[in-house]
Amino acid sequence: MRTIKNRIKKAFSILITLILMAAIMGCSKSDDGGSDVPVKAGKLSVTIDGVNNCNGGTILDFKLPYTLSQETEIKRLNIKTKLSNGSSDDFIDATFNDTGSTITFSQCTVFGTVSWVDYEVRLESDNGALSNSSKVRINKPNGAN
């Protein structure tokens, strides 16, 4: 009887050890957009130059500095928006300017009844690697549609 209990304890200990090893080895820095990614996005910033200046909306000019750890180019922007009313949208924008260290792009945004819009941007390289995300909240400017 004692031998069976010892074997069960030993098997349980081995099982716990295997689970812990699998958990530790199953997560790497690249899974969370950490420092191993080839493209690292800096702080996303936005400039608003007037309101209601594009098809009833407001032009938002974005600037996103970045660094590369290997030879690659930025292919597109993966953009997520979230509005103060809870709705959200994901889209890809291929219209941007790239200086080799900074991405700039513009969006025409109609705020309507929302009080703010969150923009989250990830850069996608030509080899498909995604950068960490960079976010900015834009409060509805006074007088904006």
PDB file of N, CA and C in Angstrom, residues 7-76:
ATOM      1  N   ARG A   7       4.466   5.852  -5.341  1.00  0.00           N
ATOM      2  CA  ARG A   7       4.471   5.939  -6.806  1.00  0.00           C
ATOM      3  C   ARG A   7       3.517   7.032  -7.288  1.00  0.00           C
ATOM      4  N   ILE A   8       2.372   7.134  -6.639  1.00  0.00           N
ATOM      5  CA  ILE A   8       1.408   8.177  -7.015  1.00  0.00           C
ATOM      6  C   ILE A   8       2.001   9.560  -6.744  1.00  0.00           C
ATOM      7  N   LYS A   9       2.641   9.727  -5.588  1.00  0.00           N
ATOM      8  CA  LYS A   9       3.282  11.003  -5.254  1.00  0.00           C
ATOM      9  C   LYS A   9       4.370  11.347  -6.268  1.00  0.00           C
ATOM     10  N   LYS A  10       5.169  10.344  -6.622  1.00  0.00           N
ATOM     11  CA  LYS A  10       6.252  10.570  -7.570  1.00  0.00           C
ATOM     12  C   LYS A  10       5.693  10.933  -8.952  1.00  0.00           C
ATOM     13  N   ALA A  11       4.651  10.218  -9.390  1.00  0.00           N
ATOM     14  CA  ALA A  11       4.029  10.500 -10.683  1.00  0.00           C
ATOM     15  C   ALA A  11       3.417  11.902 -10.684  1.00  0.00           C
ATOM     16  N   PHE A  12       2.797  12.283  -9.573  1.00  0.00           N
ATOM     17  CA  PHE A  12       2.210  13.611  -9.451  1.00  0.00           C
ATOM     18  C   PHE A  12       3.294  14.690  -9.518  1.00  0.00           C
ATOM     19  N   SER A  13       4.409  14.462  -8.856  1.00  0.00           N
ATOM     20  CA  SER A  13       5.529  15.408  -8.879  1.00  0.00           C
ATOM     21  C   SER A  13       6.082  15.562 -10.290  1.00  0.00           C
ATOM     22  N   ILE A  14       6.213  14.463 -10.998  1.00  0.00           N
ATOM     23  CA  ILE A  14       6.706  14.502 -12.379  1.00  0.00           C
ATOM     24  C   ILE A  14       5.723  15.266 -13.263  1.00  0.00           C
ATOM     25  N   LEU A  15       4.430  15.019 -13.080  1.00  0.00           N
ATOM     26  CA  LEU A  15       3.402  15.694 -13.865  1.00  0.00           C
ATOM     27  C   LEU A  15       3.446  17.204 -13.630  1.00  0.00           C
ATOM     28  N   ILE A  16       3.550  17.623 -12.388  1.00  0.00           N
ATOM     29  CA  ILE A  16       3.630  19.051 -12.067  1.00  0.00           C
ATOM     30  C   ILE A  16       4.872  19.669 -12.709  1.00  0.00           C
ATOM     31  N   THR A  17       5.995  18.976 -12.626  1.00  0.00           N
ATOM     32  CA  THR A  17       7.241  19.465 -13.219  1.00  0.00           C
ATOM     33  C   THR A  17       7.093  19.639 -14.730  1.00  0.00           C
ATOM     34  N   LEU A  18       6.478  18.660 -15.395  1.00  0.00           N
ATOM     35  CA  LEU A  18       6.275  18.744 -16.844  1.00  0.00           C
ATOM     36  C   LEU A  18       5.358  19.904 -17.216  1.00  0.00           C
ATOM     37  N   ILE A  19       4.316  20.116 -16.443  1.00  0.00           N
ATOM     38  CA  ILE A  19       3.391  21.220 -16.718  1.00  0.00           C
ATOM     39  C   ILE A  19       4.106  22.559 -16.577  1.00  0.00           C
ATOM     40  N   LEU A  20       4.889  22.704 -15.524  1.00  0.00           N
ATOM     41  CA  LEU A  20       5.638  23.945 -15.323  1.00  0.00           C
ATOM     42  C   LEU A  20       6.647  24.181 -16.441  1.00  0.00           C
ATOM     43  N   MET A  21       7.333  23.133 -16.864  1.00  0.00           N
ATOM     44  CA  MET A  21       8.305  23.270 -17.951  1.00  0.00           C
ATOM     45  C   MET A  21       7.614  23.674 -19.247  1.00  0.00           C
ATOM     46  N   ALA A  22       6.465  23.064 -19.526  1.00  0.00           N
ATOM     47  CA  ALA A  22       5.726  23.400 -20.744  1.00  0.00           C
ATOM     48  C   ALA A  22       5.254  24.849 -20.707  1.00  0.00           C
ATOM     49  N   ALA A  23       4.807  25.304 -19.549  1.00  0.00           N
ATOM     50  CA  ALA A  23       4.345  26.691 -19.420  1.00  0.00           C
ATOM     51  C   ALA A  23       5.490  27.670 -19.621  1.00  0.00           C
ATOM     52  N   ILE A  24       6.634  27.375 -19.052  1.00  0.00           N
ATOM     53  CA  ILE A  24       7.789  28.269 -19.168  1.00  0.00           C
ATOM     54  C   ILE A  24       8.312  28.304 -20.596  1.00  0.00           C
ATOM     55  N   MET A  25       8.408  27.166 -21.237  1.00  0.00           N
ATOM     56  CA  MET A  25       8.964  27.093 -22.590  1.00  0.00           C
ATOM     57  C   MET A  25       7.961  27.527 -23.649  1.00  0.00           C
ATOM     58  N   GLY A  26       6.670  27.498 -23.338  1.00  0.00           N
ATOM     59  CA  GLY A  26       5.645  27.815 -24.320  1.00  0.00           C
ATOM     60  C   GLY A  26       5.479  29.291 -24.587  1.00  0.00           C
ATOM     61  N   CYS A  27       6.021  30.149 -23.760  1.00  0.00           N
ATOM     62  CA  CYS A  27       5.876  31.590 -23.923  1.00  0.00           C
ATOM     63  C   CYS A  27       7.241  32.214 -24.155  1.00  0.00           C
ATOM     64  N   SER A  28       7.363  32.924 -25.265  1.00  0.00           N
ATOM     65  CA  SER A  28       8.625  33.599 -25.548  1.00  0.00           C
ATOM     66  C   SER A  28       8.384  35.094 -25.667  1.00  0.00           C
ATOM     67  N   LYS A  29       9.437  35.886 -25.673  1.00  0.00           N
ATOM     68  CA  LYS A  29       9.306  37.334 -25.781  1.00  0.00           C
ATOM     69  C   LYS A  29       8.639  37.742 -27.084  1.00  0.00           C
ATOM     70  N   SER A  30       8.858  37.006 -28.159  1.00  0.00           N
ATOM     71  CA  SER A  30       8.279  37.387 -29.437  1.00  0.00           C
ATOM     72  C   SER A  30       6.766  37.221 -29.444  1.00  0.00           C
ATOM     73  N   ASP A  31       6.208  36.435 -28.509  1.00  0.00           N
ATOM     74  CA  ASP A  31       4.771  36.265 -28.435  1.00  0.00           C
ATOM     75  C   ASP A  31       4.065  37.544 -28.006  1.00  0.00           C
ATOM     76  N   ASP A  32       4.724  38.397 -27.275  1.00  0.00           N
ATOM     77  CA  ASP A  32       4.081  39.595 -26.755  1.00  0.00           C
ATOM     78  C   ASP A  32       4.577  40.881 -27.403  1.00  0.00           C
ATOM     79  N   GLY A  33       5.205  40.775 -28.554  1.00  0.00           N
ATOM     80  CA  GLY A  33       5.714  41.970 -29.223  1.00  0.00           C
ATOM     81  C   GLY A  33       6.878  42.582 -28.478  1.00  0.00           C
ATOM     82  N   GLY A  34       7.644  41.750 -27.811  1.00  0.00           N
ATOM     83  CA  GLY A  34       8.757  42.212 -26.985  1.00  0.00           C
ATOM     84  C   GLY A  34       9.946  42.653 -27.807  1.00  0.00           C
ATOM     85  N   SER A  35      11.111  42.637 -27.194  1.00  0.00           N
ATOM     86  CA  SER A  35      12.302  43.217 -27.813  1.00  0.00           C
ATOM     87  C   SER A  35      12.879  42.375 -28.946  1.00  0.00           C
ATOM     88  N   ASP A  36      12.375  41.162 -29.172  1.00  0.00           N
ATOM     89  CA  ASP A  36      12.906  40.313 -30.229  1.00  0.00           C
ATOM     90  C   ASP A  36      12.290  40.592 -31.598  1.00  0.00           C
ATOM     91  N   VAL A  37      11.312  41.491 -31.675  1.00  0.00           N
ATOM     92  CA  VAL A  37      10.670  41.762 -32.954  1.00  0.00           C
ATOM     93  C   VAL A  37      11.580  42.638 -33.814  1.00  0.00           C
ATOM     94  N   PRO A  38      11.564  42.437 -35.147  1.00  0.00           N
ATOM     95  CA  PRO A  38      12.451  43.204 -36.019  1.00  0.00           C
ATOM     96  C   PRO A  38      12.057  44.675 -36.158  1.00  0.00           C
ATOM     97  N   VAL A  39      10.801  45.019 -35.829  1.00  0.00           N
ATOM     98  CA  VAL A  39      10.330  46.398 -35.914  1.00  0.00           C
ATOM     99  C   VAL A  39       9.818  46.811 -34.538  1.00  0.00           C
ATOM    100  N   LYS A  40      10.361  47.896 -33.999  1.00  0.00           N
ATOM    101  CA  LYS A  40       9.912  48.392 -32.701  1.00  0.00           C
ATOM    102  C   LYS A  40       9.319  49.781 -32.892  1.00  0.00           C
ATOM    103  N   ALA A  41       8.018  49.895 -32.613  1.00  0.00           N
ATOM    104  CA  ALA A  41       7.330  51.172 -32.753  1.00  0.00           C
ATOM    105  C   ALA A  41       7.568  52.040 -31.529  1.00  0.00           C
ATOM    106  N   GLY A  42       7.723  53.335 -31.772  1.00  0.00           N
ATOM    107  CA  GLY A  42       7.865  54.307 -30.692  1.00  0.00           C
ATOM    108  C   GLY A  42       6.498  54.827 -30.271  1.00  0.00           C
ATOM    109  N   LYS A  43       6.463  56.065 -29.812  1.00  0.00           N
ATOM    110  CA  LYS A  43       5.224  56.674 -29.322  1.00  0.00           C
ATOM    111  C   LYS A  43       4.452  57.320 -30.467  1.00  0.00           C
ATOM    112  N   LEU A  44       3.206  56.893 -30.639  1.00  0.00           N
ATOM    113  CA  LEU A  44       2.321  57.450 -31.655  1.00  0.00           C
ATOM    114  C   LEU A  44       1.850  58.836 -31.204  1.00  0.00           C
ATOM    115  N   SER A  45       1.967  59.818 -32.096  1.00  0.00           N
ATOM    116  CA  SER A  45       1.482  61.165 -31.782  1.00  0.00           C
ATOM    117  C   SER A  45       0.559  61.634 -32.900  1.00  0.00           C
ATOM    118  N   VAL A  46      -0.285  62.605 -32.585  1.00  0.00           N
ATOM    119  CA  VAL A  46      -1.249  63.113 -33.560  1.00  0.00           C
ATOM    120  C   VAL A  46      -1.277  64.636 -33.497  1.00  0.00           C
ATOM    121  N   THR A  47      -1.475  65.241 -34.679  1.00  0.00           N
ATOM    122  CA  THR A  47      -1.635  66.685 -34.797  1.00  0.00           C
ATOM    123  C   THR A  47      -2.970  66.949 -35.476  1.00  0.00           C
ATOM    124  N   ILE A  48      -3.711  67.905 -34.942  1.00  0.00           N
ATOM    125  CA  ILE A  48      -4.995  68.301 -35.527  1.00  0.00           C
ATOM    126  C   ILE A  48      -4.862  69.753 -35.957  1.00  0.00           C
ATOM    127  N   ASP A  49      -5.020  69.990 -37.255  1.00  0.00           N
ATOM    128  CA  ASP A  49      -4.879  71.341 -37.795  1.00  0.00           C
ATOM    129  C   ASP A  49      -6.234  71.788 -38.329  1.00  0.00           C
ATOM    130  N   GLY A  50      -7.080  72.261 -37.445  1.00  0.00           N
ATOM    131  CA  GLY A  50      -8.420  72.681 -37.831  1.00  0.00           C
ATOM    132  C   GLY A  50      -9.406  71.530 -37.740  1.00  0.00           C
ATOM    133  N   VAL A  51     -10.686  71.859 -37.871  1.00  0.00           N
ATOM    134  CA  VAL A  51     -11.741  70.844 -37.798  1.00  0.00           C
ATOM    135  C   VAL A  51     -12.631  70.931 -39.031  1.00  0.00           C
ATOM    136  N   ASN A  52     -13.324  69.845 -39.305  1.00  0.00           N
ATOM    137  CA  ASN A  52     -14.289  69.757 -40.405  1.00  0.00           C
ATOM    138  C   ASN A  52     -13.657  70.179 -41.735  1.00  0.00           C
ATOM    139  N   ASN A  53     -12.454  69.665 -41.989  1.00  0.00           N
ATOM    140  CA  ASN A  53     -11.715  70.051 -43.191  1.00  0.00           C
ATOM    141  C   ASN A  53     -11.543  68.908 -44.193  1.00  0.00           C
ATOM    142  N   CYS A  54     -12.327  67.828 -44.034  1.00  0.00           N
ATOM    143  CA  CYS A  54     -12.261  66.714 -44.996  1.00  0.00           C
ATOM    144  C   CYS A  54     -13.594  65.982 -45.040  1.00  0.00           C
ATOM    145  N   ASN A  55     -14.370  66.196 -46.043  1.00  0.00           N
ATOM    146  CA  ASN A  55     -15.639  65.479 -46.216  1.00  0.00           C
ATOM    147  C   ASN A  55     -16.477  65.448 -44.937  1.00  0.00           C
ATOM    148  N   GLY A  56     -16.577  66.561 -44.248  1.00  0.00           N
ATOM    149  CA  GLY A  56     -17.369  66.636 -43.025  1.00  0.00           C
ATOM    150  C   GLY A  56     -16.658  66.124 -41.792  1.00  0.00           C
ATOM    151  N   GLY A  57     -15.431  65.685 -41.945  1.00  0.00           N
ATOM    152  CA  GLY A  57     -14.658  65.181 -40.806  1.00  0.00           C
ATOM    153  C   GLY A  57     -13.454  66.055 -40.530  1.00  0.00           C
ATOM    154  N   THR A  58     -12.609  65.576 -39.637  1.00  0.00           N
ATOM    155  CA  THR A  58     -11.413  66.305 -39.223  1.00  0.00           C
ATOM    156  C   THR A  58     -10.176  65.511 -39.607  1.00  0.00           C
ATOM    157  N   ILE A  59      -9.211  66.166 -40.232  1.00  0.00           N
ATOM    158  CA  ILE A  59      -7.967  65.488 -40.611  1.00  0.00           C
ATOM    159  C   ILE A  59      -7.088  65.323 -39.377  1.00  0.00           C
ATOM    160  N   LEU A  60      -6.688  64.093 -39.126  1.00  0.00           N
ATOM    161  CA  LEU A  60      -5.761  63.760 -38.052  1.00  0.00           C
ATOM    162  C   LEU A  60      -4.450  63.343 -38.703  1.00  0.00           C
ATOM    163  N   ASP A  61      -3.371  64.036 -38.386  1.00  0.00           N
ATOM    164  CA  ASP A  61      -2.046  63.710 -38.920  1.00  0.00           C
ATOM    165  C   ASP A  61      -1.257  62.954 -37.852  1.00  0.00           C
ATOM    166  N   PHE A  62      -0.889  61.713 -38.162  1.00  0.00           N
ATOM    167  CA  PHE A  62      -0.198  60.838 -37.215  1.00  0.00           C
ATOM    168  C   PHE A  62       1.286  60.753 -37.534  1.00  0.00           C
ATOM    169  N   LYS A  63       2.070  60.557 -36.489  1.00  0.00           N
ATOM    170  CA  LYS A  63       3.519  60.382 -36.622  1.00  0.00           C
ATOM    171  C   LYS A  63       3.927  59.244 -35.693  1.00  0.00           C
ATOM    172  N   LEU A  64       4.661  58.265 -36.242  1.00  0.00           N
ATOM    173  CA  LEU A  64       5.083  57.103 -35.462  1.00  0.00           C
ATOM    174  C   LEU A  64       6.549  56.781 -35.752  1.00  0.00           C
ATOM    175  N   PRO A  65       7.446  57.130 -34.828  1.00  0.00           N
ATOM    176  CA  PRO A  65       8.852  56.748 -35.011  1.00  0.00           C
ATOM    177  C   PRO A  65       9.021  55.246 -34.787  1.00  0.00           C
ATOM    178  N   TYR A  66      10.039  54.669 -35.408  1.00  0.00           N
ATOM    179  CA  TYR A  66      10.295  53.237 -35.227  1.00  0.00           C
ATOM    180  C   TYR A  66      11.770  52.943 -35.437  1.00  0.00           C
ATOM    181  N   THR A  67      12.170  51.762 -34.977  1.00  0.00           N
ATOM    182  CA  THR A  67      13.532  51.273 -35.214  1.00  0.00           C
ATOM    183  C   THR A  67      13.446  49.861 -35.770  1.00  0.00           C
ATOM    184  N   LEU A  68      14.455  49.504 -36.553  1.00  0.00           N
ATOM    185  CA  LEU A  68      14.545  48.168 -37.145  1.00  0.00           C
ATOM    186  C   LEU A  68      15.755  47.454 -36.568  1.00  0.00           C
ATOM    187  N   SER A  69      15.599  46.161 -36.279  1.00  0.00           N
ATOM    188  CA  SER A  69      16.744  45.382 -35.798  1.00  0.00           C
ATOM    189  C   SER A  69      17.310  44.477 -36.884  1.00  0.00           C
ATOM    190  N   GLN A  70      16.697  44.505 -38.067  1.00  0.00           N
ATOM    191  CA  GLN A  70      17.205  43.731 -39.198  1.00  0.00           C
ATOM    192  C   GLN A  70      16.771  44.416 -40.485  1.00  0.00           C
ATOM    193  N   GLU A  71      17.374  44.015 -41.590  1.00  0.00           N
ATOM    194  CA  GLU A  71      17.042  44.613 -42.883  1.00  0.00           C
ATOM    195  C   GLU A  71      15.621  44.224 -43.274  1.00  0.00           C
ATOM    196  N   THR A  72      14.744  45.179 -43.255  1.00  0.00           N
ATOM    197  CA  THR A  72      13.355  44.969 -43.651  1.00  0.00           C
ATOM    198  C   THR A  72      12.745  46.328 -43.955  1.00  0.00           C
ATOM    199  N   GLU A  73      11.570  46.330 -44.539  1.00  0.00           N
ATOM    200  CA  GLU A  73      10.855  47.563 -44.834  1.00  0.00           C
ATOM    201  C   GLU A  73       9.447  47.456 -44.287  1.00  0.00           C
ATOM    202  N   ILE A  74       8.843  48.590 -43.992  1.00  0.00           N
ATOM    203  CA  ILE A  74       7.458  48.618 -43.533  1.00  0.00           C
ATOM    204  C   ILE A  74       6.555  48.474 -44.753  1.00  0.00           C
ATOM    205  N   LYS A  75       5.683  47.468 -44.705  1.00  0.00           N
ATOM    206  CA  LYS A  75       4.793  47.183 -45.826  1.00  0.00           C
ATOM    207  C   LYS A  75       3.424  47.835 -45.642  1.00  0.00           C
ATOM    208  N   ARG A  76       2.905  47.800 -44.405  1.00  0.00           N
ATOM    209  CA  ARG A  76       1.584  48.381 -44.162  1.00  0.00           C
ATOM    210  C   ARG A  76       1.375  48.663 -42.682  1.00  0.00           C
TER     211      ARG A  76
END
